[in-house]
């Protein structure tokens, strides 16, 4: 954490998003009609945490299969001490002092707050403290109470009413009362807004396109439709899934899901190949039909992004397409663009060390001239 000459706080955040050895990361950026930058990302770590690797996640799971390990990554609930514990924002002093990022010498000085139970909250007869990284980066969020209240305001606008034990989002309301992660139905949870009653193809619907309100469930599990039903109580049914670490460091709306289908690849590649946003315009008022054209629409945020030469798309690892086809018959035609990568692999020179090369190894170690 550093401060510039004008006193602005700068936080450098590094995430260990390792992909080597079986993982991948793909993201795509689009610019919506209100010129807002919209960010789509799918990530799979190369090495899954033991709780995930030992579960049914990598092999697929049947409906109603409990998936409690998801709670440490994704929450569909209004923040509470239980949610903060699940996602690791608060923990016991023993857990933090035993972590690799805390040395024995630093523990007595920089982490002295862990010695004072006044800085903790008592949950199930255990004292829980704020994560050391959060204490260092956010001076005003050094107690679980302050951190929880801050995140409740970010996620839901207001806390659950203690007198009625209800949240404003599950009741009819004239206008939303804040919160970045609340899907609002003003006339009641079962009366969706007009924008919710149109599907992605523009066809009308009678129910909410985003499937709100969500189901109440005591445990995160696989739903009947194959999607994940996140753990939710009666007041959480209008909460959009999110991660509290991302919410804390990047306070903006997010829609976070755990997926186990290949369809998300097509979803992301759609944004790469669909082209720039266009708008209809008239070049001459005399002949509207003849001069009706589509022009590229570039808003200020997109222009700023491109002028800085920031990437709109990223993929790791790079993928080489393997085209499988029948044997070549006869001579080449005008539509024949040369040998395919598969033909080049089969036609590779058989020299010492190349006879057992896989398709991937061959193109990693050899340069093939078209």
mmCIF file of N, CA, C and O in Angstrom, residues 261-360:
data_model
loop_
_atom_site.group_PDB
_atom_site.id
_atom_site.type_symbol
_atom_site.label_atom_id
_atom_site.label_comp_id
_atom_site.label_asym_id
_atom_site.label_seq_id
_atom_site.Cartn_x
_atom_site.Cartn_y
_atom_site.Cartn_z
ATOM 1 N N UNK A 261 -20.001 -26.621 -16.922
ATOM 2 C CA UNK A 261 -20.419 -26.953 -18.273
ATOM 3 C C UNK A 261 -19.529 -26.224 -19.274
ATOM 4 O O UNK A 261 -18.962 -25.172 -18.972
ATOM 5 N N UNK A 262 -19.404 -26.787 -20.458
ATOM 6 C CA UNK A 262 -18.567 -26.175 -21.496
ATOM 7 C C UNK A 262 -19.262 -25.003 -22.182
ATOM 8 O O UNK A 262 -18.645 -24.297 -22.972
ATOM 9 N N UNK A 263 -20.548 -24.743 -21.875
ATOM 10 C CA UNK A 263 -21.263 -23.672 -22.560
ATOM 11 C C UNK A 263 -20.681 -22.287 -22.245
ATOM 12 O O UNK A 263 -20.863 -21.348 -23.005
ATOM 13 N N UNK A 264 -19.996 -22.158 -21.103
ATOM 14 C CA UNK A 264 -19.470 -20.839 -20.755
ATOM 15 C C UNK A 264 -18.371 -20.406 -21.717
ATOM 16 O O UNK A 264 -18.121 -19.220 -21.865
ATOM 17 N N UNK A 265 -17.718 -21.355 -22.405
ATOM 18 C CA UNK A 265 -16.720 -20.969 -23.404
ATOM 19 C C UNK A 265 -17.386 -20.240 -24.568
ATOM 20 O O UNK A 265 -16.939 -19.187 -25.007
ATOM 21 N N UNK A 266 -18.475 -20.820 -25.074
ATOM 22 C CA UNK A 266 -19.206 -20.175 -26.153
ATOM 23 C C UNK A 266 -19.749 -18.822 -25.750
ATOM 24 O O UNK A 266 -19.783 -17.877 -26.541
ATOM 25 N N UNK A 267 -20.165 -18.718 -24.490
ATOM 26 C CA UNK A 267 -20.695 -17.453 -23.980
ATOM 27 C C UNK A 267 -19.639 -16.364 -24.045
ATOM 28 O O UNK A 267 -19.915 -15.234 -24.461
ATOM 29 N N UNK A 268 -18.405 -16.691 -23.662
ATOM 30 C CA UNK A 268 -17.340 -15.691 -23.681
ATOM 31 C C UNK A 268 -16.851 -15.398 -25.098
ATOM 32 O O UNK A 268 -16.592 -14.252 -25.454
ATOM 33 N N UNK A 269 -16.710 -16.435 -25.922
ATOM 34 C CA UNK A 269 -16.224 -16.222 -27.281
ATOM 35 C C UNK A 269 -17.217 -15.394 -28.101
ATOM 36 O O UNK A 269 -16.831 -14.732 -29.062
ATOM 37 N N UNK A 270 -18.488 -15.430 -27.712
ATOM 38 C CA UNK A 270 -19.487 -14.610 -28.409
ATOM 39 C C UNK A 270 -19.104 -13.137 -28.349
ATOM 40 O O UNK A 270 -19.230 -12.400 -29.336
ATOM 41 N N UNK A 271 -18.604 -12.703 -27.200
ATOM 42 C CA UNK A 271 -18.253 -11.296 -27.043
ATOM 43 C C UNK A 271 -16.981 -10.946 -27.795
ATOM 44 O O UNK A 271 -16.738 -9.776 -28.091
ATOM 45 N N UNK A 272 -16.166 -11.931 -28.087
ATOM 46 C CA UNK A 272 -14.944 -11.653 -28.845
ATOM 47 C C UNK A 272 -15.256 -11.441 -30.316
ATOM 48 O O UNK A 272 -14.653 -10.587 -30.974
ATOM 49 N N UNK A 273 -16.212 -12.201 -30.859
ATOM 50 C CA UNK A 273 -16.417 -12.217 -32.309
ATOM 51 C C UNK A 273 -17.658 -11.445 -32.769
ATOM 52 O O UNK A 273 -17.885 -11.327 -33.965
ATOM 53 N N UNK A 274 -18.468 -10.937 -31.841
ATOM 54 C CA UNK A 274 -19.705 -10.301 -32.290
ATOM 55 C C UNK A 274 -19.483 -8.927 -32.904
ATOM 56 O O UNK A 274 -20.388 -8.360 -33.511
ATOM 57 N N UNK A 275 -18.279 -8.357 -32.758
ATOM 58 C CA UNK A 275 -17.972 -7.087 -33.399
ATOM 59 C C UNK A 275 -18.310 -5.897 -32.530
ATOM 60 O O UNK A 275 -18.826 -6.016 -31.426
ATOM 61 N N UNK A 276 -18.025 -4.717 -33.061
ATOM 62 C CA UNK A 276 -18.238 -3.487 -32.312
ATOM 63 C C UNK A 276 -19.710 -3.136 -32.238
ATOM 64 O O UNK A 276 -20.525 -3.555 -33.071
ATOM 65 N N UNK A 277 -20.053 -2.366 -31.215
ATOM 66 C CA UNK A 277 -21.415 -1.912 -31.068
ATOM 67 C C UNK A 277 -21.722 -0.898 -32.160
ATOM 68 O O UNK A 277 -20.904 -0.051 -32.496
ATOM 69 N N UNK A 278 -22.930 -0.995 -32.765
ATOM 70 C CA UNK A 278 -23.303 -0.096 -33.852
ATOM 71 C C UNK A 278 -24.588 0.642 -33.492
ATOM 72 O O UNK A 278 -25.333 0.258 -32.595
ATOM 73 N N UNK A 279 -24.832 1.727 -34.216
ATOM 74 C CA UNK A 279 -26.060 2.488 -34.045
ATOM 75 C C UNK A 279 -26.579 2.874 -35.422
ATOM 76 O O UNK A 279 -25.798 3.057 -36.367
ATOM 77 N N UNK A 280 -27.882 2.945 -35.549
ATOM 78 C CA UNK A 280 -28.497 3.305 -36.834
ATOM 79 C C UNK A 280 -28.543 4.819 -36.973
ATOM 80 O O UNK A 280 -28.826 5.541 -36.013
ATOM 81 N N UNK A 281 -28.266 5.325 -38.182
ATOM 82 C CA UNK A 281 -28.284 6.772 -38.399
ATOM 83 C C UNK A 281 -28.692 7.064 -39.835
ATOM 84 O O UNK A 281 -28.668 6.197 -40.706
ATOM 85 N N UNK A 282 -29.053 8.313 -40.080
ATOM 86 C CA UNK A 282 -29.439 8.765 -41.413
ATOM 87 C C UNK A 282 -28.379 9.725 -41.928
ATOM 88 O O UNK A 282 -28.025 10.699 -41.263
ATOM 89 N N UNK A 283 -27.865 9.452 -43.125
ATOM 90 C CA UNK A 283 -26.854 10.339 -43.695
ATOM 91 C C UNK A 283 -27.489 11.460 -44.514
ATOM 92 O O UNK A 283 -26.850 12.451 -44.812
ATOM 93 N N UNK A 284 -28.756 11.304 -44.893
ATOM 94 C CA UNK A 284 -29.435 12.338 -45.668
ATOM 95 C C UNK A 284 -30.928 12.296 -45.347
ATOM 96 O O UNK A 284 -31.524 11.221 -45.334
ATOM 97 N N UNK A 285 -31.564 13.416 -45.057
ATOM 98 C CA UNK A 285 -32.993 13.404 -44.718
ATOM 99 C C UNK A 285 -33.903 13.227 -45.924
ATOM 100 O O UNK A 285 -35.093 12.986 -45.766
ATOM 101 N N UNK A 286 -33.383 13.364 -47.158
ATOM 102 C CA UNK A 286 -34.241 13.293 -48.332
ATOM 103 C C UNK A 286 -34.738 11.872 -48.601
ATOM 104 O O UNK A 286 -35.884 11.666 -48.968
ATOM 105 N N UNK A 287 -33.872 10.904 -48.458
ATOM 106 C CA UNK A 287 -34.229 9.518 -48.780
ATOM 107 C C UNK A 287 -33.843 8.642 -47.595
ATOM 108 O O UNK A 287 -32.712 8.160 -47.505
ATOM 109 N N UNK A 288 -34.768 8.446 -46.664
ATOM 110 C CA UNK A 288 -34.453 7.731 -45.446
ATOM 111 C C UNK A 288 -34.081 6.279 -45.717
ATOM 112 O O UNK A 288 -33.157 5.736 -45.103
ATOM 113 N N UNK A 289 -34.788 5.613 -46.620
ATOM 114 C CA UNK A 289 -34.539 4.194 -46.881
ATOM 115 C C UNK A 289 -33.170 3.997 -47.515
ATOM 116 O O UNK A 289 -32.387 3.127 -47.114
ATOM 117 N N UNK A 290 -32.853 4.818 -48.497
ATOM 118 C CA UNK A 290 -31.598 4.647 -49.221
ATOM 119 C C UNK A 290 -30.392 5.011 -48.367
ATOM 120 O O UNK A 290 -29.298 4.495 -48.594
ATOM 121 N N UNK A 291 -30.580 5.899 -47.412
ATOM 122 C CA UNK A 291 -29.432 6.395 -46.644
ATOM 123 C C UNK A 291 -29.406 5.856 -45.219
ATOM 124 O O UNK A 291 -28.657 6.359 -44.381
ATOM 125 N N UNK A 292 -30.210 4.857 -44.954
ATOM 126 C CA UNK A 292 -30.242 4.263 -43.609
ATOM 127 C C UNK A 292 -29.042 3.344 -43.460
ATOM 128 O O UNK A 292 -28.903 2.350 -44.173
ATOM 129 N N UNK A 293 -28.126 3.677 -42.574
ATOM 130 C CA UNK A 293 -26.879 2.935 -42.459
ATOM 131 C C UNK A 293 -26.603 2.599 -40.995
ATOM 132 O O UNK A 293 -27.161 3.204 -40.082
ATOM 133 N N UNK A 294 -25.761 1.617 -40.820
ATOM 134 C CA UNK A 294 -25.271 1.276 -39.490
ATOM 135 C C UNK A 294 -23.849 1.807 -39.331
ATOM 136 O O UNK A 294 -22.996 1.568 -40.184
ATOM 137 N N UNK A 295 -23.598 2.524 -38.259
ATOM 138 C CA UNK A 295 -22.282 3.067 -38.013
ATOM 139 C C UNK A 295 -21.755 2.574 -36.675
ATOM 140 O O UNK A 295 -22.527 2.253 -35.775
ATOM 141 N N UNK A 296 -20.457 2.532 -36.564
ATOM 142 C CA UNK A 296 -19.831 2.069 -35.332
ATOM 143 C C UNK A 296 -20.037 3.105 -34.228
ATOM 144 O O UNK A 296 -19.886 4.300 -34.453
ATOM 145 N N UNK A 297 -20.394 2.611 -33.054
ATOM 146 C CA UNK A 297 -20.626 3.497 -31.917
ATOM 147 C C UNK A 297 -19.473 3.353 -30.929
ATOM 148 O O UNK A 297 -19.206 2.257 -30.440
ATOM 149 N N UNK A 298 -18.777 4.444 -30.653
ATOM 150 C CA UNK A 298 -17.666 4.441 -29.706
ATOM 151 C C UNK A 298 -17.921 5.496 -28.642
ATOM 152 O O UNK A 298 -17.965 6.688 -28.962
ATOM 153 N N UNK A 299 -18.108 5.048 -27.412
ATOM 154 C CA UNK A 299 -18.344 5.977 -26.314
ATOM 155 C C UNK A 299 -17.011 6.398 -25.710
ATOM 156 O O UNK A 299 -15.943 5.877 -26.046
ATOM 157 N N UNK A 300 -17.058 7.341 -24.788
ATOM 158 C CA UNK A 300 -15.834 7.902 -24.215
ATOM 159 C C UNK A 300 -15.030 6.849 -23.452
ATOM 160 O O UNK A 300 -13.792 6.841 -23.520
ATOM 161 N N UNK A 301 -15.720 5.960 -22.721
ATOM 162 C CA UNK A 301 -14.987 4.948 -21.959
ATOM 163 C C UNK A 301 -14.268 3.969 -22.881
ATOM 164 O O UNK A 301 -13.133 3.574 -22.611
ATOM 165 N N UNK A 302 -14.914 3.583 -23.975
ATOM 166 C CA UNK A 302 -14.261 2.674 -24.925
ATOM 167 C C UNK A 302 -13.090 3.371 -25.598
ATOM 168 O O UNK A 302 -12.025 2.769 -25.799
ATOM 169 N N UNK A 303 -13.269 4.628 -25.960
ATOM 170 C CA UNK A 303 -12.176 5.374 -26.585
ATOM 171 C C UNK A 303 -10.982 5.481 -25.633
ATOM 172 O O UNK A 303 -9.832 5.299 -26.035
ATOM 173 N N UNK A 304 -11.262 5.760 -24.361
ATOM 174 C CA UNK A 304 -10.195 5.850 -23.363
ATOM 175 C C UNK A 304 -9.480 4.516 -23.225
ATOM 176 O O UNK A 304 -8.252 4.457 -23.139
ATOM 177 N N UNK A 305 -10.254 3.442 -23.210
ATOM 178 C CA UNK A 305 -9.691 2.091 -23.072
ATOM 179 C C UNK A 305 -8.766 1.775 -24.242
ATOM 180 O O UNK A 305 -7.663 1.258 -24.065
ATOM 181 N N UNK A 306 -9.225 2.100 -25.452
ATOM 182 C CA UNK A 306 -8.438 1.771 -26.645
ATOM 183 C C UNK A 306 -7.220 2.697 -26.795
ATOM 184 O O UNK A 306 -6.162 2.256 -27.255
ATOM 185 N N UNK A 307 -7.358 3.946 -26.430
ATOM 186 C CA UNK A 307 -6.220 4.862 -26.514
ATOM 187 C C UNK A 307 -5.093 4.429 -25.586
ATOM 188 O O UNK A 307 -3.911 4.650 -25.873
ATOM 189 N N UNK A 308 -5.431 3.801 -24.477
ATOM 190 C CA UNK A 308 -4.424 3.293 -23.554
ATOM 191 C C UNK A 308 -3.917 1.913 -23.953
ATOM 192 O O UNK A 308 -3.083 1.339 -23.252
ATOM 193 N N UNK A 309 -4.485 1.377 -25.057
ATOM 194 C CA UNK A 309 -4.072 0.077 -25.601
ATOM 195 C C UNK A 309 -4.253 -1.051 -24.578
ATOM 196 O O UNK A 309 -3.453 -1.972 -24.494
ATOM 197 N N UNK A 310 -5.322 -0.945 -23.802
ATOM 198 C CA UNK A 310 -5.645 -2.019 -22.870
ATOM 199 C C UNK A 310 -6.353 -3.141 -23.613
ATOM 200 O O UNK A 310 -7.070 -2.910 -24.580
ATOM 201 N N UNK A 311 -6.158 -4.356 -23.149
ATOM 202 C CA UNK A 311 -6.711 -5.515 -23.840
ATOM 203 C C UNK A 311 -8.221 -5.619 -23.632
ATOM 204 O O UNK A 311 -8.737 -5.361 -22.550
ATOM 205 N N UNK A 312 -8.914 -6.017 -24.691
ATOM 206 C CA UNK A 312 -10.349 -6.289 -24.613
ATOM 207 C C UNK A 312 -10.626 -7.777 -24.466
ATOM 208 O O UNK A 312 -11.766 -8.165 -24.181
ATOM 209 N N UNK A 313 -9.599 -8.585 -24.688
ATOM 210 C CA UNK A 313 -9.790 -10.027 -24.626
ATOM 211 C C UNK A 313 -8.483 -10.675 -24.212
ATOM 212 O O UNK A 313 -7.402 -10.221 -24.595
ATOM 213 N N UNK A 314 -8.581 -11.716 -23.416
ATOM 214 C CA UNK A 314 -7.382 -12.426 -22.983
ATOM 215 C C UNK A 314 -7.708 -13.895 -22.790
ATOM 216 O O UNK A 314 -8.815 -14.246 -22.353
ATOM 217 N N UNK A 315 -6.764 -14.733 -23.120
ATOM 218 C CA UNK A 315 -6.955 -16.180 -22.976
ATOM 219 C C UNK A 315 -5.628 -16.828 -22.618
ATOM 220 O O UNK A 315 -4.600 -16.542 -23.216
ATOM 221 N N UNK A 316 -5.657 -17.676 -21.614
ATOM 222 C CA UNK A 316 -4.475 -18.417 -21.201
ATOM 223 C C UNK A 316 -4.912 -19.792 -20.708
ATOM 224 O O UNK A 316 -5.795 -19.886 -19.849
ATOM 225 N N UNK A 317 -4.353 -20.853 -21.267
ATOM 226 C CA UNK A 317 -3.294 -20.883 -22.282
ATOM 227 C C UNK A 317 -3.841 -20.644 -23.681
ATOM 228 O O UNK A 317 -5.053 -20.719 -23.913
ATOM 229 N N UNK A 318 -2.933 -20.350 -24.627
ATOM 230 C CA UNK A 318 -3.309 -20.196 -26.015
ATOM 231 C C UNK A 318 -3.696 -21.566 -26.578
ATOM 232 O O UNK A 318 -3.050 -22.577 -26.311
ATOM 233 N N UNK A 319 -4.754 -21.595 -27.373
ATOM 234 C CA UNK A 319 -5.287 -22.851 -27.883
ATOM 235 C C UNK A 319 -4.976 -22.989 -29.369
ATOM 236 O O UNK A 319 -5.162 -22.044 -30.137
ATOM 237 N N UNK A 320 -4.491 -24.136 -29.765
ATOM 238 C CA UNK A 320 -4.264 -24.456 -31.177
ATOM 239 C C UNK A 320 -5.406 -25.342 -31.645
ATOM 240 O O UNK A 320 -5.679 -26.397 -31.071
ATOM 241 N N UNK A 321 -6.098 -24.904 -32.675
ATOM 242 C CA UNK A 321 -7.238 -25.647 -33.180
ATOM 243 C C UNK A 321 -6.790 -26.913 -33.901
ATOM 244 O O UNK A 321 -5.909 -26.873 -34.764
ATOM 245 N N UNK A 322 -7.379 -28.025 -33.543
ATOM 246 C CA UNK A 322 -7.101 -29.295 -34.217
ATOM 247 C C UNK A 322 -8.288 -29.620 -35.112
ATOM 248 O O UNK A 322 -9.382 -29.927 -34.636
ATOM 249 N N UNK A 323 -8.068 -29.488 -36.416
ATOM 250 C CA UNK A 323 -9.128 -29.744 -37.385
ATOM 251 C C UNK A 323 -9.079 -31.206 -37.821
ATOM 252 O O UNK A 323 -8.074 -31.678 -38.361
ATOM 253 N N UNK A 324 -10.146 -31.923 -37.571
ATOM 254 C CA UNK A 324 -10.241 -33.334 -37.958
ATOM 255 C C UNK A 324 -11.080 -33.430 -39.231
ATOM 256 O O UNK A 324 -12.171 -32.871 -39.305
ATOM 257 N N UNK A 325 -10.563 -34.141 -40.239
ATOM 258 C CA UNK A 325 -11.246 -34.188 -41.530
ATOM 259 C C UNK A 325 -10.924 -35.505 -42.237
ATOM 260 O O UNK A 325 -10.044 -36.270 -41.820
ATOM 261 N N UNK A 326 -11.633 -35.753 -43.315
ATOM 262 C CA UNK A 326 -11.386 -36.947 -44.122
ATOM 263 C C UNK A 326 -10.068 -36.794 -44.874
ATOM 264 O O UNK A 326 -9.493 -35.706 -44.970
ATOM 265 N N UNK A 327 -9.596 -37.913 -45.444
ATOM 266 C CA UNK A 327 -8.389 -37.872 -46.267
ATOM 267 C C UNK A 327 -8.588 -36.954 -47.457
ATOM 268 O O UNK A 327 -9.692 -36.863 -48.027
ATOM 269 N N UNK A 328 -7.518 -36.268 -47.849
ATOM 270 C CA UNK A 328 -7.593 -35.375 -48.999
ATOM 271 C C UNK A 328 -7.792 -36.196 -50.274
ATOM 272 O O UNK A 328 -7.091 -37.173 -50.524
ATOM 273 N N UNK A 329 -8.758 -35.799 -51.089
ATOM 274 C CA UNK A 329 -9.064 -36.509 -52.328
ATOM 275 C C UNK A 329 -8.758 -35.611 -53.519
ATOM 276 O O UNK A 329 -9.225 -34.470 -53.593
ATOM 277 N N UNK A 330 -7.972 -36.132 -54.482
ATOM 278 C CA UNK A 330 -7.676 -35.389 -55.700
ATOM 279 C C UNK A 330 -6.766 -34.202 -55.449
ATOM 280 O O UNK A 330 -6.095 -34.094 -54.440
ATOM 281 N N UNK A 331 -6.751 -33.298 -56.417
ATOM 282 C CA UNK A 331 -5.879 -32.137 -56.333
ATOM 283 C C UNK A 331 -6.558 -31.026 -55.532
ATOM 284 O O UNK A 331 -7.762 -31.051 -55.282
ATOM 285 N N UNK A 332 -5.761 -30.013 -55.202
ATOM 286 C CA UNK A 332 -6.304 -28.908 -54.438
ATOM 287 C C UNK A 332 -7.227 -28.048 -55.282
ATOM 288 O O UNK A 332 -7.068 -27.926 -56.490
ATOM 289 N N UNK A 333 -8.181 -27.420 -54.613
ATOM 290 C CA UNK A 333 -9.114 -26.523 -55.297
ATOM 291 C C UNK A 333 -8.798 -25.083 -54.887
ATOM 292 O O UNK A 333 -7.912 -24.813 -54.079
ATOM 293 N N UNK A 334 -9.583 -24.139 -55.442
ATOM 294 C CA UNK A 334 -9.361 -22.725 -55.125
ATOM 295 C C UNK A 334 -9.690 -22.412 -53.671
ATOM 296 O O UNK A 334 -9.244 -21.408 -53.126
ATOM 297 N N UNK A 335 -10.505 -23.285 -53.049
ATOM 298 C CA UNK A 335 -10.873 -23.075 -51.647
ATOM 299 C C UNK A 335 -9.924 -23.795 -50.686
ATOM 300 O O UNK A 335 -10.143 -23.777 -49.481
ATOM 301 N N UNK A 336 -8.907 -24.410 -51.226
ATOM 302 C CA UNK A 336 -7.963 -25.156 -50.399
ATOM 303 C C UNK A 336 -6.857 -24.201 -49.943
ATOM 304 O O UNK A 336 -6.153 -23.624 -50.763
ATOM 305 N N UNK A 337 -6.726 -24.034 -48.643
ATOM 306 C CA UNK A 337 -5.757 -23.077 -48.108
ATOM 307 C C UNK A 337 -4.486 -23.761 -47.606
ATOM 308 O O UNK A 337 -3.764 -23.213 -46.778
ATOM 309 N N UNK A 338 -4.198 -24.934 -48.067
ATOM 310 C CA UNK A 338 -2.982 -25.611 -47.670
ATOM 311 C C UNK A 338 -3.247 -26.729 -46.689
ATOM 312 O O UNK A 338 -4.381 -27.078 -46.382
ATOM 313 N N UNK A 339 -2.170 -27.309 -46.207
ATOM 314 C CA UNK A 339 -2.298 -28.431 -45.286
ATOM 315 C C UNK A 339 -2.850 -27.973 -43.935
ATOM 316 O O UNK A 339 -2.504 -26.907 -43.433
ATOM 317 N N UNK A 340 -3.680 -28.807 -43.379
ATOM 318 C CA UNK A 340 -4.201 -28.509 -42.045
ATOM 319 C C UNK A 340 -3.123 -28.831 -41.016
ATOM 320 O O UNK A 340 -2.129 -29.485 -41.298
ATOM 321 N N UNK A 341 -3.320 -28.358 -39.788
ATOM 322 C CA UNK A 341 -2.358 -28.628 -38.726
ATOM 323 C C UNK A 341 -2.246 -30.123 -38.454
ATOM 324 O O UNK A 341 -1.171 -30.623 -38.104
ATOM 325 N N UNK A 342 -3.345 -30.863 -38.636
ATOM 326 C CA UNK A 342 -3.300 -32.309 -38.420
ATOM 327 C C UNK A 342 -2.451 -32.985 -39.489
ATOM 328 O O UNK A 342 -1.649 -33.886 -39.187
ATOM 329 N N UNK A 343 -2.575 -32.545 -40.759
ATOM 330 C CA UNK A 343 -1.759 -33.113 -41.834
ATOM 331 C C UNK A 343 -0.279 -32.789 -41.624
ATOM 332 O O UNK A 343 0.592 -33.612 -41.894
ATOM 333 N N UNK A 344 0.006 -31.574 -41.129
ATOM 334 C CA UNK A 344 1.391 -31.210 -40.861
ATOM 335 C C UNK A 344 1.978 -32.090 -39.759
ATOM 336 O O UNK A 344 3.157 -32.459 -39.808
ATOM 337 N N UNK A 345 1.156 -32.419 -38.786
ATOM 338 C CA UNK A 345 1.637 -33.277 -37.699
ATOM 339 C C UNK A 345 1.962 -34.674 -38.227
ATOM 340 O O UNK A 345 3.017 -35.246 -37.914
ATOM 341 N N UNK A 346 1.079 -35.245 -39.057
ATOM 342 C CA UNK A 346 1.314 -36.583 -39.599
ATOM 343 C C UNK A 346 2.486 -36.597 -40.581
ATOM 344 O O UNK A 346 3.135 -37.633 -40.771
ATOM 345 N N UNK A 347 2.763 -35.460 -41.218
ATOM 346 C CA UNK A 347 3.850 -35.383 -42.201
ATOM 347 C C UNK A 347 5.163 -34.912 -41.577
ATOM 348 O O UNK A 347 6.106 -34.586 -42.298
ATOM 349 N N UNK A 348 5.236 -34.854 -40.257
ATOM 350 C CA UNK A 348 6.447 -34.367 -39.589
ATOM 351 C C UNK A 348 7.631 -35.281 -39.905
ATOM 352 O O UNK A 348 7.460 -36.491 -40.097
ATOM 353 N N UNK A 349 8.826 -34.732 -39.955
ATOM 354 C CA UNK A 349 10.010 -35.573 -40.214
ATOM 355 C C UNK A 349 10.282 -36.491 -39.020
ATOM 356 O O UNK A 349 10.236 -36.066 -37.872
ATOM 357 N N UNK A 350 10.504 -37.722 -39.322
ATOM 358 C CA UNK A 350 10.779 -38.704 -38.266
ATOM 359 C C UNK A 350 12.274 -38.718 -38.002
ATOM 360 O O UNK A 350 13.050 -39.337 -38.727
ATOM 361 N N UNK A 351 12.681 -37.977 -37.021
ATOM 362 C CA UNK A 351 14.074 -37.937 -36.599
ATOM 363 C C UNK A 351 14.124 -38.344 -35.137
ATOM 364 O O UNK A 351 13.090 -38.550 -34.490
ATOM 365 N N UNK A 352 15.316 -38.460 -34.627
ATOM 366 C CA UNK A 352 15.472 -38.897 -33.241
ATOM 367 C C UNK A 352 14.729 -37.969 -32.292
ATOM 368 O O UNK A 352 14.932 -36.751 -32.308
ATOM 369 N N UNK A 353 13.806 -38.531 -31.508
ATOM 370 C CA UNK A 353 13.070 -37.771 -30.515
ATOM 371 C C UNK A 353 11.740 -37.231 -30.975
ATOM 372 O O UNK A 353 10.970 -36.704 -30.173
ATOM 373 N N UNK A 354 11.428 -37.357 -32.280
ATOM 374 C CA UNK A 354 10.172 -36.790 -32.785
ATOM 375 C C UNK A 354 9.095 -37.840 -33.006
ATOM 376 O O UNK A 354 7.934 -37.497 -33.207
ATOM 377 N N UNK A 355 9.487 -39.130 -32.992
ATOM 378 C CA UNK A 355 8.497 -40.150 -33.334
ATOM 379 C C UNK A 355 7.401 -40.284 -32.282
ATOM 380 O O UNK A 355 6.293 -40.748 -32.573
ATOM 381 N N UNK A 356 7.670 -39.877 -31.029
ATOM 382 C CA UNK A 356 6.677 -40.035 -29.971
ATOM 383 C C UNK A 356 6.082 -38.699 -29.519
ATOM 384 O O UNK A 356 5.402 -38.658 -28.487
ATOM 385 N N UNK A 357 6.310 -37.658 -30.297
ATOM 386 C CA UNK A 357 5.777 -36.353 -29.932
ATOM 387 C C UNK A 357 4.260 -36.329 -30.095
ATOM 388 O O UNK A 357 3.719 -36.831 -31.086
ATOM 389 N N UNK A 358 3.583 -35.754 -29.134
ATOM 390 C CA UNK A 358 2.141 -35.550 -29.271
ATOM 391 C C UNK A 358 1.890 -34.355 -30.168
ATOM 392 O O UNK A 358 2.819 -33.607 -30.531
ATOM 393 N N UNK A 359 0.640 -34.149 -30.546
ATOM 394 C CA UNK A 359 0.268 -33.017 -31.390
ATOM 395 C C UNK A 359 0.705 -31.695 -30.749
ATOM 396 O O UNK A 359 1.309 -30.834 -31.397
ATOM 397 N N UNK A 360 0.431 -31.536 -29.477
ATOM 398 C CA UNK A 360 0.796 -30.295 -28.778
ATOM 399 C C UNK A 360 2.306 -30.131 -28.691
ATOM 400 O O UNK A 360 2.836 -29.047 -28.934
#
